[in-house]
mmCIF file of C-alpha atoms in Angstrom:
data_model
loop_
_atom_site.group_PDB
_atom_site.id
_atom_site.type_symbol
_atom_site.label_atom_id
_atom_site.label_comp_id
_atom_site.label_asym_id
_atom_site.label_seq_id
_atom_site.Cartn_x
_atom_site.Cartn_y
_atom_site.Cartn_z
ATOM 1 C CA UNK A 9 28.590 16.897 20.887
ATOM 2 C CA UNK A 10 26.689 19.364 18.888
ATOM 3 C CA UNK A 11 29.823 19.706 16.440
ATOM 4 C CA UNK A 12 29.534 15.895 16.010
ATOM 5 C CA UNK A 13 26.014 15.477 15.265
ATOM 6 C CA UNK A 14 25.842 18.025 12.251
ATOM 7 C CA UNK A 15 28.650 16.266 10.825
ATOM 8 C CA UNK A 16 26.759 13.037 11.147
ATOM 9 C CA UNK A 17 23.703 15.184 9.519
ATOM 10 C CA UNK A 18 25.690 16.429 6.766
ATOM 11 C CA UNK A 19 26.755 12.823 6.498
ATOM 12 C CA UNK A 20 23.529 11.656 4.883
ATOM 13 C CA UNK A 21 22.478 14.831 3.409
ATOM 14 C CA UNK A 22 23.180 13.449 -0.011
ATOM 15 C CA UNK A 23 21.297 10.327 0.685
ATOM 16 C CA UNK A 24 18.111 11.819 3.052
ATOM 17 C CA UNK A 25 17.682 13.990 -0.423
ATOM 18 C CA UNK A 26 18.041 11.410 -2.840
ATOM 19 C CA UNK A 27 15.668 8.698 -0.538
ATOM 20 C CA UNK A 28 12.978 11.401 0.036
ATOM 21 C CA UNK A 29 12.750 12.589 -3.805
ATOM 22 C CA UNK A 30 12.594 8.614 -4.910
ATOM 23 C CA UNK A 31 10.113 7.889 -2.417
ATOM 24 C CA UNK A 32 8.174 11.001 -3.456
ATOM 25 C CA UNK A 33 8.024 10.046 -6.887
ATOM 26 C CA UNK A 34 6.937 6.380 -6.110
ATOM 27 C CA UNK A 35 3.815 7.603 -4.773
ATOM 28 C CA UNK A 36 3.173 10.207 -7.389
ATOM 29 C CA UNK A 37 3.540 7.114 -10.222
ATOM 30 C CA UNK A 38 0.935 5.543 -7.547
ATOM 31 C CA UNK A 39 -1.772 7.792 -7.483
ATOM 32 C CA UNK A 40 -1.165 9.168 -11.246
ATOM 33 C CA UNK A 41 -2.351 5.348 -11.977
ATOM 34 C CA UNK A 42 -4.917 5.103 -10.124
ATOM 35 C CA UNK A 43 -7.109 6.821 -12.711
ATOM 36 C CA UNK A 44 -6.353 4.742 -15.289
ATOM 37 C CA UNK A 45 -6.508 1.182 -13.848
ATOM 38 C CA UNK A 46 -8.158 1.304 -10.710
ATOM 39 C CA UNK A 47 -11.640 -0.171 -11.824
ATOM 40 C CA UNK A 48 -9.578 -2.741 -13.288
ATOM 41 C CA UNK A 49 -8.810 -4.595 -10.277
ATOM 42 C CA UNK A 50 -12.024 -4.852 -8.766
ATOM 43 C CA UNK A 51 -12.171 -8.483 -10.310
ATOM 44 C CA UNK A 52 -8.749 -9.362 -8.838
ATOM 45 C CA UNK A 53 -9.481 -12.138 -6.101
ATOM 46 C CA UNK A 54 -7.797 -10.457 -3.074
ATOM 47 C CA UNK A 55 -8.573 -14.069 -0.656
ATOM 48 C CA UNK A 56 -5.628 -15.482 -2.980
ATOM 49 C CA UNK A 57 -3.232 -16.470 -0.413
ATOM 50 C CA UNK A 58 -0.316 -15.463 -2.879
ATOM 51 C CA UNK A 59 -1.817 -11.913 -3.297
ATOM 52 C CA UNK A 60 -2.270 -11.762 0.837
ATOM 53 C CA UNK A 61 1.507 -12.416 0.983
ATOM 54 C CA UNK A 62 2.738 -10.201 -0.186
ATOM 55 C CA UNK A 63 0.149 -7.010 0.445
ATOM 56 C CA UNK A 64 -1.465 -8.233 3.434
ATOM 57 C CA UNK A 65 -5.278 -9.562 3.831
ATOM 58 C CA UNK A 66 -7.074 -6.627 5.126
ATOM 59 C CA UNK A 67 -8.488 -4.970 2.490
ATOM 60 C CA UNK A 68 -12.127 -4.741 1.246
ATOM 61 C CA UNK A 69 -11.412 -3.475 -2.918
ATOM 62 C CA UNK A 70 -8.537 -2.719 -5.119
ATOM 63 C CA UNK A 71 -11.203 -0.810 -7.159
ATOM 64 C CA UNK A 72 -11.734 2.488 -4.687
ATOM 65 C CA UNK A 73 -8.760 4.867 -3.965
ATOM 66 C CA UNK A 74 -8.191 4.300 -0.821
ATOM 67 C CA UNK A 75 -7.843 0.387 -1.177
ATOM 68 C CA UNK A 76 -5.356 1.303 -4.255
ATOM 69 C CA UNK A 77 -3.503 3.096 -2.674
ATOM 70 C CA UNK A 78 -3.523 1.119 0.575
ATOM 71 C CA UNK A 79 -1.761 -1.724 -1.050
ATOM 72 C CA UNK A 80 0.883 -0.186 -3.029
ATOM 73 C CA UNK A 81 2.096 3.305 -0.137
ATOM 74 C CA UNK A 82 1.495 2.210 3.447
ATOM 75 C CA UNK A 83 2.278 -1.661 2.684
ATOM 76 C CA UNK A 84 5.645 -1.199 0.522
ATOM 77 C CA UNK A 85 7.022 2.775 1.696
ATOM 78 C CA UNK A 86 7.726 1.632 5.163
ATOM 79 C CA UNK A 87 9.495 -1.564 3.330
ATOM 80 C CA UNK A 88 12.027 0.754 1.426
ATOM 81 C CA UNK A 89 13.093 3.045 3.756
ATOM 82 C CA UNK A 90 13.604 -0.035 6.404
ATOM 83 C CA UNK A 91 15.978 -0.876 3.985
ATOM 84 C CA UNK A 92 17.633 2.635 4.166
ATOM 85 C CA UNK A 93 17.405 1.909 7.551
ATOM 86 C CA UNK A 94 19.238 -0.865 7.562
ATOM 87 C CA UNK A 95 22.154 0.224 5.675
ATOM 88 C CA UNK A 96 22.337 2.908 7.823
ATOM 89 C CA UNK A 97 22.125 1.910 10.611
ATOM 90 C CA UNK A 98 24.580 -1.180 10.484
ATOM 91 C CA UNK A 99 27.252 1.290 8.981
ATOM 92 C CA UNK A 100 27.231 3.633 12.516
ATOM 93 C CA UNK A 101 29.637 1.514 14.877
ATOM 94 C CA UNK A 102 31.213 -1.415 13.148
ATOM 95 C CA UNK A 103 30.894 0.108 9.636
ATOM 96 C CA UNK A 104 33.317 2.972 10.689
ATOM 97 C CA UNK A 105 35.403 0.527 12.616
ATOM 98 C CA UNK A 106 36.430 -1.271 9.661
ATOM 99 C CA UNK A 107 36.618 1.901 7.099
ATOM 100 C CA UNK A 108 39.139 2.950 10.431
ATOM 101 C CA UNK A 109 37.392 6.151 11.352
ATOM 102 C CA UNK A 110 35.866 5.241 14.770
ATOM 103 C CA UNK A 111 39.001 4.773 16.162
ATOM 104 C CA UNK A 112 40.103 9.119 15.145
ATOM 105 C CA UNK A 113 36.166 9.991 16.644
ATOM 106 C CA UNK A 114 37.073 8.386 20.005
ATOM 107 C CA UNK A 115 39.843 10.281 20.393
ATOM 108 C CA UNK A 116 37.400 13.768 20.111
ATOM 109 C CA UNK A 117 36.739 14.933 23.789
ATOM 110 C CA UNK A 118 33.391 12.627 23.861
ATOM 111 C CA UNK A 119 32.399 10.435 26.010
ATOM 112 C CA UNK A 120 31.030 6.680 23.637
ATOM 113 C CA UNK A 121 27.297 7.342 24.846
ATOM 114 C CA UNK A 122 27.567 11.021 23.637
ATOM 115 C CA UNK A 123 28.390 9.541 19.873
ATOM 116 C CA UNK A 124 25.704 6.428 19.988
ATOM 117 C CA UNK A 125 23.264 9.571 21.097
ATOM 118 C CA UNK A 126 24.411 11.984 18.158
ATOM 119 C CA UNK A 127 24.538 9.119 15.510
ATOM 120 C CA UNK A 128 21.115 7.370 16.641
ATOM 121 C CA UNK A 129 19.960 11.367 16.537
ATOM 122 C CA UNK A 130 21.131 11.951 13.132
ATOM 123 C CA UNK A 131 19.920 8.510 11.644
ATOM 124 C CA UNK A 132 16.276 9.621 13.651
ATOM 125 C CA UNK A 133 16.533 13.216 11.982
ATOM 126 C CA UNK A 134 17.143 11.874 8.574
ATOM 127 C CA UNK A 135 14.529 9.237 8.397
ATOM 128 C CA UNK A 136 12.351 11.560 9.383
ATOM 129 C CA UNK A 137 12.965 14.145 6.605
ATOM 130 C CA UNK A 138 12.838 11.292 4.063
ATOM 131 C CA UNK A 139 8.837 10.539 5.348
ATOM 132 C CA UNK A 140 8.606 14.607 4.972
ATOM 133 C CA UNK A 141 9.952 14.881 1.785
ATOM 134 C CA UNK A 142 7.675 12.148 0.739
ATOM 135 C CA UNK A 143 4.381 13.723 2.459
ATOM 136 C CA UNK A 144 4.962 17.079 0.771
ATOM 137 C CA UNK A 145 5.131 15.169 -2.320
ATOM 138 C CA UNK A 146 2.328 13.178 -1.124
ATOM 139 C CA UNK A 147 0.398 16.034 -0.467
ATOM 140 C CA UNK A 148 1.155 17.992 -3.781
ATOM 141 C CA UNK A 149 0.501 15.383 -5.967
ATOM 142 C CA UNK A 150 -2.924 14.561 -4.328
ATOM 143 C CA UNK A 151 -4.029 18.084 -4.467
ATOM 144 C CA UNK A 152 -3.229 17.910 -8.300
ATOM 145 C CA UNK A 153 -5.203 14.432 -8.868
ATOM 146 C CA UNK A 154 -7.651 14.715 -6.488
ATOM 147 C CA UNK A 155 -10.990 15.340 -8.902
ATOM 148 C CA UNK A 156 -10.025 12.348 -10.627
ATOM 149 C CA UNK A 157 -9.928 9.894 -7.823
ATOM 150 C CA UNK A 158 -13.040 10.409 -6.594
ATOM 151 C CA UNK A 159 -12.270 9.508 -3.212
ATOM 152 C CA UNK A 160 -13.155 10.592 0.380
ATOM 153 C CA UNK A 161 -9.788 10.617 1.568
ATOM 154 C CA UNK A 162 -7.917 14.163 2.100
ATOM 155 C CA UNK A 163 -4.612 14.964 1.679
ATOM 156 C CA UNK A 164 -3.642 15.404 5.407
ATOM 157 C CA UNK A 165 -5.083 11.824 5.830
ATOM 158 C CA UNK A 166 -2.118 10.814 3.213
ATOM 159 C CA UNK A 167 0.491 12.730 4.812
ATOM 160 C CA UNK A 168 -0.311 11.547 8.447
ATOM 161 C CA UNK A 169 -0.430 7.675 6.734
ATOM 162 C CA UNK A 170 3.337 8.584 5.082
ATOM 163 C CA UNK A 171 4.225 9.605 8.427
ATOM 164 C CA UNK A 172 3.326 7.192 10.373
ATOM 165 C CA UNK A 173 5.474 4.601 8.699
ATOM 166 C CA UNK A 174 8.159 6.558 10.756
ATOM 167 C CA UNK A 175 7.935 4.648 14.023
ATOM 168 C CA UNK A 176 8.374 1.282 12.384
ATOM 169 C CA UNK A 177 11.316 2.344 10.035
ATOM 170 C CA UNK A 178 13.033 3.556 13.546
ATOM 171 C CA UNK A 179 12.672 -0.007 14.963
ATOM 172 C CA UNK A 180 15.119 -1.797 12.309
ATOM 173 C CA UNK A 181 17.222 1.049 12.826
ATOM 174 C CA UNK A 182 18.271 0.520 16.228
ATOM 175 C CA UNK A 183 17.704 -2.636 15.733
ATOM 176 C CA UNK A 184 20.670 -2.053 13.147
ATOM 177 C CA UNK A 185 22.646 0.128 15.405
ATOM 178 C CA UNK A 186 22.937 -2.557 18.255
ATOM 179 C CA UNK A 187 23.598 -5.327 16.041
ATOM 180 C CA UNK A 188 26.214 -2.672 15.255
ATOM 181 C CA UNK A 189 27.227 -2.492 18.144
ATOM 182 C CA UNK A 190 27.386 -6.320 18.892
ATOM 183 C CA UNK A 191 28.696 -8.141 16.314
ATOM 184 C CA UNK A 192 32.193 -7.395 14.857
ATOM 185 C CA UNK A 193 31.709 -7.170 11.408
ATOM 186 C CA UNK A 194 28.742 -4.554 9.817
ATOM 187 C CA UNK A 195 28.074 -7.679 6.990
ATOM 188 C CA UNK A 196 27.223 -9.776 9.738
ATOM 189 C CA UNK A 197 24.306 -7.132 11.284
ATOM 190 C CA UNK A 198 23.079 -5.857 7.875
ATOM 191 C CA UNK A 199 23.121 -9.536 6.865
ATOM 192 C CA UNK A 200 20.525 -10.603 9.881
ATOM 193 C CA UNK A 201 18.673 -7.258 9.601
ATOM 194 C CA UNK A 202 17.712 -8.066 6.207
ATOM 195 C CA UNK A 203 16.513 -11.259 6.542
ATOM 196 C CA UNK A 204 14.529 -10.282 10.028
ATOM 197 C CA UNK A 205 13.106 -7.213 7.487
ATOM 198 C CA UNK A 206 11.807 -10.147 4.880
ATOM 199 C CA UNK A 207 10.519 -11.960 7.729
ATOM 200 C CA UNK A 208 8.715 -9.829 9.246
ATOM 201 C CA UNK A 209 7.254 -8.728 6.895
ATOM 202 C CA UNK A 210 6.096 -11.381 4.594
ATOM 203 C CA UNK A 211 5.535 -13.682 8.036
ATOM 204 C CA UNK A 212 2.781 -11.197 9.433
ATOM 205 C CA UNK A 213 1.101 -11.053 6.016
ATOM 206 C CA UNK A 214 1.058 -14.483 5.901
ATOM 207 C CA UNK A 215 -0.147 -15.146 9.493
ATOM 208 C CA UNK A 216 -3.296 -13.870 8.476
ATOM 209 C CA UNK A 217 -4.080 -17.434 6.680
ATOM 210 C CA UNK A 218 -1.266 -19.551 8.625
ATOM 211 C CA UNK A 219 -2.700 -19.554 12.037
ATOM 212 C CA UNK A 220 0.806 -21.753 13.240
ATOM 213 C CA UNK A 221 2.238 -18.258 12.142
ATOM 214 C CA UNK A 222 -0.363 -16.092 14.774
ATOM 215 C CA UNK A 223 1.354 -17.600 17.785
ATOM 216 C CA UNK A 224 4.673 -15.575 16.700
ATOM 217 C CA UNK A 225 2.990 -12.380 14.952
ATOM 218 C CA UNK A 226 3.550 -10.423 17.371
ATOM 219 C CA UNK A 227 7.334 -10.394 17.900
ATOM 220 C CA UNK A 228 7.295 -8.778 13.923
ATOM 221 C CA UNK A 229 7.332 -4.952 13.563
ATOM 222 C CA UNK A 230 4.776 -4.924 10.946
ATOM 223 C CA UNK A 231 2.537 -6.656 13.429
ATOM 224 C CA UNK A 232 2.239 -3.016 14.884
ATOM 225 C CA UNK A 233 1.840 -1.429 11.624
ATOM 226 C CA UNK A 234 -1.672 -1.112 10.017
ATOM 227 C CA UNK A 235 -1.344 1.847 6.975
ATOM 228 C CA UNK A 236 -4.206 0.897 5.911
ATOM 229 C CA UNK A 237 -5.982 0.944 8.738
ATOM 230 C CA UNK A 238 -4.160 4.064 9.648
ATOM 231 C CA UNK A 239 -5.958 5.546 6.707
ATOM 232 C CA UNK A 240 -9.406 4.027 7.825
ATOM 233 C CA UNK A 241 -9.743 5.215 11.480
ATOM 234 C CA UNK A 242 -6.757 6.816 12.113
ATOM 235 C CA UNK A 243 -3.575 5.961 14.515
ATOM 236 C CA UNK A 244 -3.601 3.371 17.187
ATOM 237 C CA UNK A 245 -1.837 4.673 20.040
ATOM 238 C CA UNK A 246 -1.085 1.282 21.336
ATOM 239 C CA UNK A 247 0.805 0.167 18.326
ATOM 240 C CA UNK A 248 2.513 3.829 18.188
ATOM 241 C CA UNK A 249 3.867 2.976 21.552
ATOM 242 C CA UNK A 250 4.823 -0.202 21.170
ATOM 243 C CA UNK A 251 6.817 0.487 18.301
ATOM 244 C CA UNK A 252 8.497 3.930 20.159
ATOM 245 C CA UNK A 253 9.211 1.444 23.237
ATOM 246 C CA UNK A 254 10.909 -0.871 21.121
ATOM 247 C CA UNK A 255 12.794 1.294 19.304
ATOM 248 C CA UNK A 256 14.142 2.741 22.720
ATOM 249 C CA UNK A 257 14.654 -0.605 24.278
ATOM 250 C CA UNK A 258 17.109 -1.577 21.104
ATOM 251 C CA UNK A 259 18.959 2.077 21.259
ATOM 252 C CA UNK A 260 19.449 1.514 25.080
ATOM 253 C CA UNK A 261 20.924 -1.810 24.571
ATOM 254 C CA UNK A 262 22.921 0.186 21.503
ATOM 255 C CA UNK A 263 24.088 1.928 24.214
ATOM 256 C CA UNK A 264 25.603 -0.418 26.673
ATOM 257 C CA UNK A 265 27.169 -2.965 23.613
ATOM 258 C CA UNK A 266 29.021 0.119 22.461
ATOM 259 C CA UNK A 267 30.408 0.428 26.451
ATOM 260 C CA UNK A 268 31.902 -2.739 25.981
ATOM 261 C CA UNK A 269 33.424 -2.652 22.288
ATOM 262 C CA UNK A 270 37.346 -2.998 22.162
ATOM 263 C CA UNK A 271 37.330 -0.993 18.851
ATOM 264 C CA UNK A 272 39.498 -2.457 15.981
ATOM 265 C CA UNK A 273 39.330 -5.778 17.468
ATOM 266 C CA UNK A 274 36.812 -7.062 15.466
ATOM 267 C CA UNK A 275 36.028 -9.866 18.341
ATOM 268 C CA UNK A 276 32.555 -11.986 19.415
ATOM 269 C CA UNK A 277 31.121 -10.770 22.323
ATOM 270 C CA UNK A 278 32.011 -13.722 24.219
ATOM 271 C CA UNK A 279 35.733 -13.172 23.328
ATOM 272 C CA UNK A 280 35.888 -9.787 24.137
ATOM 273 C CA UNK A 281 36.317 -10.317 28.317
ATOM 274 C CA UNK A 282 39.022 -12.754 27.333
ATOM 275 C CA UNK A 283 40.393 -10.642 24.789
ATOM 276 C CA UNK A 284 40.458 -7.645 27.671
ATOM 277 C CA UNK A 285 42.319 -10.448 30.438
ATOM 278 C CA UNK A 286 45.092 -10.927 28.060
ATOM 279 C CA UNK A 287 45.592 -7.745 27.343
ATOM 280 C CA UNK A 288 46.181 -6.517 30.640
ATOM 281 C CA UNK A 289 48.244 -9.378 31.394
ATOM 282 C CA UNK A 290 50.779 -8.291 28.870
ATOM 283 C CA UNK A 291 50.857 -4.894 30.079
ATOM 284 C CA UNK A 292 51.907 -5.960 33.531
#
């Protein structure tokens, strides 16, 4: 099992590299124009429900540091890599089934819950060296700026907000592995994982001036999610949890779809038991 989990490392070497360098330099073209501009938006009206949308409504001024940068890292990083996430993710199961290399892995000597464990490891790993490679840029590129930003916020209170997005990125990956898992096409699960990622996003944003949309906040990831906040008063252990839970509860059910996959057939769910019966009736 080791064997097959630094393969699925070196798998997304290329890609962990590439997303944690872009990501890196997003926030260093953030807080490079800060200087500049910040002061500048302290006449923006932040109660327009247009604005809220699409940053969120919890946010006293645009004009200090911390506000800046609370609207543009912790509300849109998270965003980005969900969608690495997503790609990702979708591509572990039914991605390689249709590319025709999950059928040569299942004939190594490993059991199926060995390889969901070393791909949902890998896909962990990596999205986790992404949100480092962005911290350390984070971090060096604060250090750098920091006597013109005028700000109370440190550095480590940057990295620990980059870092944090980590737990919510995870969700929509297993999320993306089970769908996986489930459907029989990887379109079909990156398809639904995309829109759930717009959703959820833009619907608990919203919900802050649609109270229809409060009843059903909480079933959205980013319901759990609070950068700035985060960079306020620190984590919320409650949220943290929630978020780890979930991200467990999808890998389990990851888990037990992949049990029940004929690979290469490419069927429903609800086909598959009657896909099995006819099978076995032709072998007798």
């Amino acid at each position: 099992m080791l064997n097959y989990f630094l393969y699925e490392l070196r798998k997304r070497r290329g890609a962990t590299i590439g997303w944690g360098i872009g990501l890196a330099l997003y926030v260093l073209y953030v807080i490079m124009l800060y200087p500049s501009i910040g002061a500048q938006y302290a006449q923006i009206d932040l109660d327009s429900a247009l604005f809220q949308a699409f940053i969120g409504s919890d946010l006293a001024s645009m004009a200090t540091f911390a506000g800046f940068y609370a609207i543009y890292v912790p509300s849109y990083l998270p965003l980005l890599l969900a969608v690495y996430a997503i790609l990702n993710g979708s591509g572990t199961l039914a991605g390689e089934e249709e590319e025709g290399t999950l059928e040569l892995f299942l004939t190594l000597p490993l059991a199926r819950w060995q390889m969901v464990l070393a791909k949902a490891l890998a896909l962990s790993l990596a999205l986790l060296v992404i949100l480092l490679v962005t911290a350390l840029g984070t971090y060096l590129t604060f250090v750098a700026y920091q006597s013109e930003l005028n700000s109370d916020v440190s550095a480590m209170d940057l990295v620990i907000n980059v870092l944090y997005g980590w737990p919510l990125v995870m969700v929509f990956a297993m999320m993306s592995m089970f769908l996986s898992a489930y459907l029989p096409r990887r379109r079909m699960a990156a398809m639904f994982m995309s829109l759930f990622l717009i959703v959820s996003f833009l619907g608990n944003n919203l919900a802050a001036i649609a109270e229809p949309l409060q009843k059903v906040q909480p079933i959205f990831p980013f319901y759990y999610f609070n950068g700035s906040e985060v960079l306020a008063s620190g984590v919320d252990m409650g949220d943290l949890l929630v978020l780890l839970g979930t991200s467990l509860f999808f890998y389990g059910l990851a888990q037990f779809s992949f049990q029940r996959r004929d690979v290469t057939v490419g069927a429903w769910p609800w086909q598959r038991a009657r896909n099995r019966a006819a099978t076995q009736a032709a072998g007798r």
